[in-house]
Backbone as a ProteinNet text record, in pm:
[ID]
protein_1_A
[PRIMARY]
XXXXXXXXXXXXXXXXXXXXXXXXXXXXXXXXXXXXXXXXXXXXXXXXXXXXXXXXXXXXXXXXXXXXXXXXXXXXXXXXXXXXXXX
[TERTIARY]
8232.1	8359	8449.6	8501.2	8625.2	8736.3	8853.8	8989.1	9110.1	9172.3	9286.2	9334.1	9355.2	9456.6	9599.4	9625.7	9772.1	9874.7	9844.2	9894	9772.5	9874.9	9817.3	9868.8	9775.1	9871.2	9794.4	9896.5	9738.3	9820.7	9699.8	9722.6	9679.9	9793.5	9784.8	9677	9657	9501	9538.8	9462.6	9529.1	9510.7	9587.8	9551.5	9652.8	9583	9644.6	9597.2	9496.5	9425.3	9483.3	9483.7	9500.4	9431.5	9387	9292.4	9364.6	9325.3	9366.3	9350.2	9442	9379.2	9383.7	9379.1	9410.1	9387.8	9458	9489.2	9410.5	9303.1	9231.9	9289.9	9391.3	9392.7	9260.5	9205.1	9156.4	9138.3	9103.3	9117.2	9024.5	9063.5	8968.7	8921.3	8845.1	8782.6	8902.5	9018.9	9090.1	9204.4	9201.6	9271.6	9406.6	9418.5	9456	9469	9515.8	9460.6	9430.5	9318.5	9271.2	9303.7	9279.6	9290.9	9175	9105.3	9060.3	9123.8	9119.9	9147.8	9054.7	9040.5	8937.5	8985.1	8880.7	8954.1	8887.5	8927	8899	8815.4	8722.1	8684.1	8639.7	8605.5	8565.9	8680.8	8777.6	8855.2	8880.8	8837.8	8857.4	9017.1	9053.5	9164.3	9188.7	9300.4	9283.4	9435.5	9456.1	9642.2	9643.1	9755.7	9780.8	9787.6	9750.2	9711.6	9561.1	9487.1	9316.3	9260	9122.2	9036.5	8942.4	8857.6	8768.2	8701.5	8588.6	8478.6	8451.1	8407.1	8391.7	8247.7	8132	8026.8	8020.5	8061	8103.8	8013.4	7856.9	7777.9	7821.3	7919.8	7967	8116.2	8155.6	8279.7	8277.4	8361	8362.5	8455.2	8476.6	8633	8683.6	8813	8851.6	8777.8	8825.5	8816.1	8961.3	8990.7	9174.2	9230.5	9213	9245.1	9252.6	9366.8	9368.3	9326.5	9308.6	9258.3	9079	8996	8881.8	8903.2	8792.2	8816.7	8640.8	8607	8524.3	8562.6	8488.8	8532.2	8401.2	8480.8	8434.7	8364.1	8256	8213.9	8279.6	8364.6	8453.2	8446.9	8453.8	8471.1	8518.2	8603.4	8628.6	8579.8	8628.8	8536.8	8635.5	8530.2	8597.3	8612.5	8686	8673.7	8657	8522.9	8518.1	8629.7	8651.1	8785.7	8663.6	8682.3	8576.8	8683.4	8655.6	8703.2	8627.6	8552.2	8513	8561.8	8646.1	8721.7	8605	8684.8	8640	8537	8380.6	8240.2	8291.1
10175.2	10187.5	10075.3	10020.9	9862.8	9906.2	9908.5	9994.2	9872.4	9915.2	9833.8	9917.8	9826.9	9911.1	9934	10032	10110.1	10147.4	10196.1	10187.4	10181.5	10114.1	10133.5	10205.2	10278.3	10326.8	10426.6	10459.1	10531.2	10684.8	10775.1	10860.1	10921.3	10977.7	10980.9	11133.4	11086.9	11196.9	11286.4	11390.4	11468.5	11338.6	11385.8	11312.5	11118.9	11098.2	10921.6	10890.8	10880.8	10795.7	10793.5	10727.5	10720.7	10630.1	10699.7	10630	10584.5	10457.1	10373.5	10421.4	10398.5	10468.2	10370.5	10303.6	10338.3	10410.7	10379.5	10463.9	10367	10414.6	10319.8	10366.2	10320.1	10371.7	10281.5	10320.8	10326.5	10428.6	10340.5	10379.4	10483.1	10612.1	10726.8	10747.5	10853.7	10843.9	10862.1	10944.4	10977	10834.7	10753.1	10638.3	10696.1	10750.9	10769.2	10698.1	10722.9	10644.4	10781.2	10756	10840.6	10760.3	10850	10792.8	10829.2	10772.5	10797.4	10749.8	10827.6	10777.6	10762.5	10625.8	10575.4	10523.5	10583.9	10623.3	10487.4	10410.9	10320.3	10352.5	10345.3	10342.1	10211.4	10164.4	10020	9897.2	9903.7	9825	9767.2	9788.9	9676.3	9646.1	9556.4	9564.6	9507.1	9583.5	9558.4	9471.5	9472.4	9464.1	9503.8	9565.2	9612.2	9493.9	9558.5	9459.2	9401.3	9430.9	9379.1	9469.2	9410.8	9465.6	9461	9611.2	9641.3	9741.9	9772.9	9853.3	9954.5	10105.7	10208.1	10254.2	10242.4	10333.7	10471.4	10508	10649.4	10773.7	10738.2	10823.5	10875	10831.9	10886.1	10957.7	10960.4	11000.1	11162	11220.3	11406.1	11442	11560	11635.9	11725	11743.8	11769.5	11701.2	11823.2	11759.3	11750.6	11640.7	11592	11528.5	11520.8	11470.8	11573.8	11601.3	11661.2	11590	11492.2	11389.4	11357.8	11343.8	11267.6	11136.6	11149.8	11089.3	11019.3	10915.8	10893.9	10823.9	10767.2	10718.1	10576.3	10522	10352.8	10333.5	10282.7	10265.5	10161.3	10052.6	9984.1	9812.1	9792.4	9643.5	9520.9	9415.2	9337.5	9281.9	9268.2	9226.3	9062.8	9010.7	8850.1	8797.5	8816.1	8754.1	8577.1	8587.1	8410.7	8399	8258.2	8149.6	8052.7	8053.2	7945.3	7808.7	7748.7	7569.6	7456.3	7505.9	7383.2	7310.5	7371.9	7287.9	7277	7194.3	7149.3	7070.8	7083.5	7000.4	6867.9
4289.6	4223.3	4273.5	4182.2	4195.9	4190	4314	4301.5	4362.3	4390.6	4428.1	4567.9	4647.1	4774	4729.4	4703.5	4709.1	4838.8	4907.1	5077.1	5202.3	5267.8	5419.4	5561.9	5582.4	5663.5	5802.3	5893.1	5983.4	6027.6	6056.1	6088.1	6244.9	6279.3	6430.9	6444.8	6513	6574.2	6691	6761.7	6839.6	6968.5	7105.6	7190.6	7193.1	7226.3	7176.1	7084.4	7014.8	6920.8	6794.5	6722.2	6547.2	6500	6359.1	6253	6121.1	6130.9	6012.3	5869.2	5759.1	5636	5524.9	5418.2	5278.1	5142.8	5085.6	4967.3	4899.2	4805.9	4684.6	4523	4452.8	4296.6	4258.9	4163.2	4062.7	3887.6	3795.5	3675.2	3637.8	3622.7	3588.5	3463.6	3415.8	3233.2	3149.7	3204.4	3105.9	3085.8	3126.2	3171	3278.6	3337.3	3420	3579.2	3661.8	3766.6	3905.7	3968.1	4089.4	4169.8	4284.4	4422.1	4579.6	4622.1	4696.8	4869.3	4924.7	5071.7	5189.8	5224.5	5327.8	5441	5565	5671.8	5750.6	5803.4	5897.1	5995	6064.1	6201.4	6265.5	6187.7	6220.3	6274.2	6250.8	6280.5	6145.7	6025.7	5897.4	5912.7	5807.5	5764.3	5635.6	5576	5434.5	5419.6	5307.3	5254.6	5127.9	5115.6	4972.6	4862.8	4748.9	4613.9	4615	4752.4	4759.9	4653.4	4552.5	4515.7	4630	4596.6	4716.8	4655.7	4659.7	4633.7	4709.2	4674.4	4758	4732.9	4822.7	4760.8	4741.2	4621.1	4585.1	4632.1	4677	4746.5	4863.8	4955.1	5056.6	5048.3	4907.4	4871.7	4887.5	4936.1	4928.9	4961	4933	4927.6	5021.9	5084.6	5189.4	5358	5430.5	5564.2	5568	5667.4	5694.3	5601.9	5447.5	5326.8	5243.8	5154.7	5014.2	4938.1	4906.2	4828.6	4846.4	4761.8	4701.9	4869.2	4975.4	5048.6	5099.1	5195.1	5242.6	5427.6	5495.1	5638.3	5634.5	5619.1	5584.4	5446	5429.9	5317.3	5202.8	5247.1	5162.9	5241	5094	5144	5026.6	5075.8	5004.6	4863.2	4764.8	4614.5	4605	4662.9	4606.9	4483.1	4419.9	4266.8	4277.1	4169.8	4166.7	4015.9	4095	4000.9	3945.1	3821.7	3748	3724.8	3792.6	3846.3	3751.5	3668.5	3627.3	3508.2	3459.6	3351.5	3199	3116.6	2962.5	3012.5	2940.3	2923.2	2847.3
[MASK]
+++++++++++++++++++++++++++++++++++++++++++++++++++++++++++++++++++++++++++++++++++++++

């Protein structure tokens, strides 16, 4: 699935620790827009307005999310720029 980062942001954990999050919109069947939330552990880092891809096989519901969520599984979608001009 191809989404857009919507926020970033982290959530504090019991203890000291906190885990990084964003928010993914993407375009649903009804044209609508969903949202999934993916939890950092890795250290990634994103910024809002990135396209980025989620492998939706690890996507599932609840846990510490009301939201359609997964814990990594995401990564950058480089869009190619076609540079080559008129033949």
């Amino acid at each position: 699935m191809i989404g857009e980062v919507s926020k970033v942001g982290t959530m504090e954990d019991e203890g000291d620790g906190a885990t990084k999050y964003v928010v993914v919109e993407y375009p649903s069947l009804n044209g609508k827009k969903d949202i999934i939330d993916v939890f950092l552990t890795k250290g990634q880092v994103f910024k809002t307005g990135e396209k980025v891809k989620i492998d939706m096989k690890y996507v599932g519901w609840g846990g510490i999310s009301i939201n359609w969520n997964t814990v990594d599984h995401i990564e950058k979608v480089h869009e190619v720029k076609n540079n080559r001009g008129h033949l």
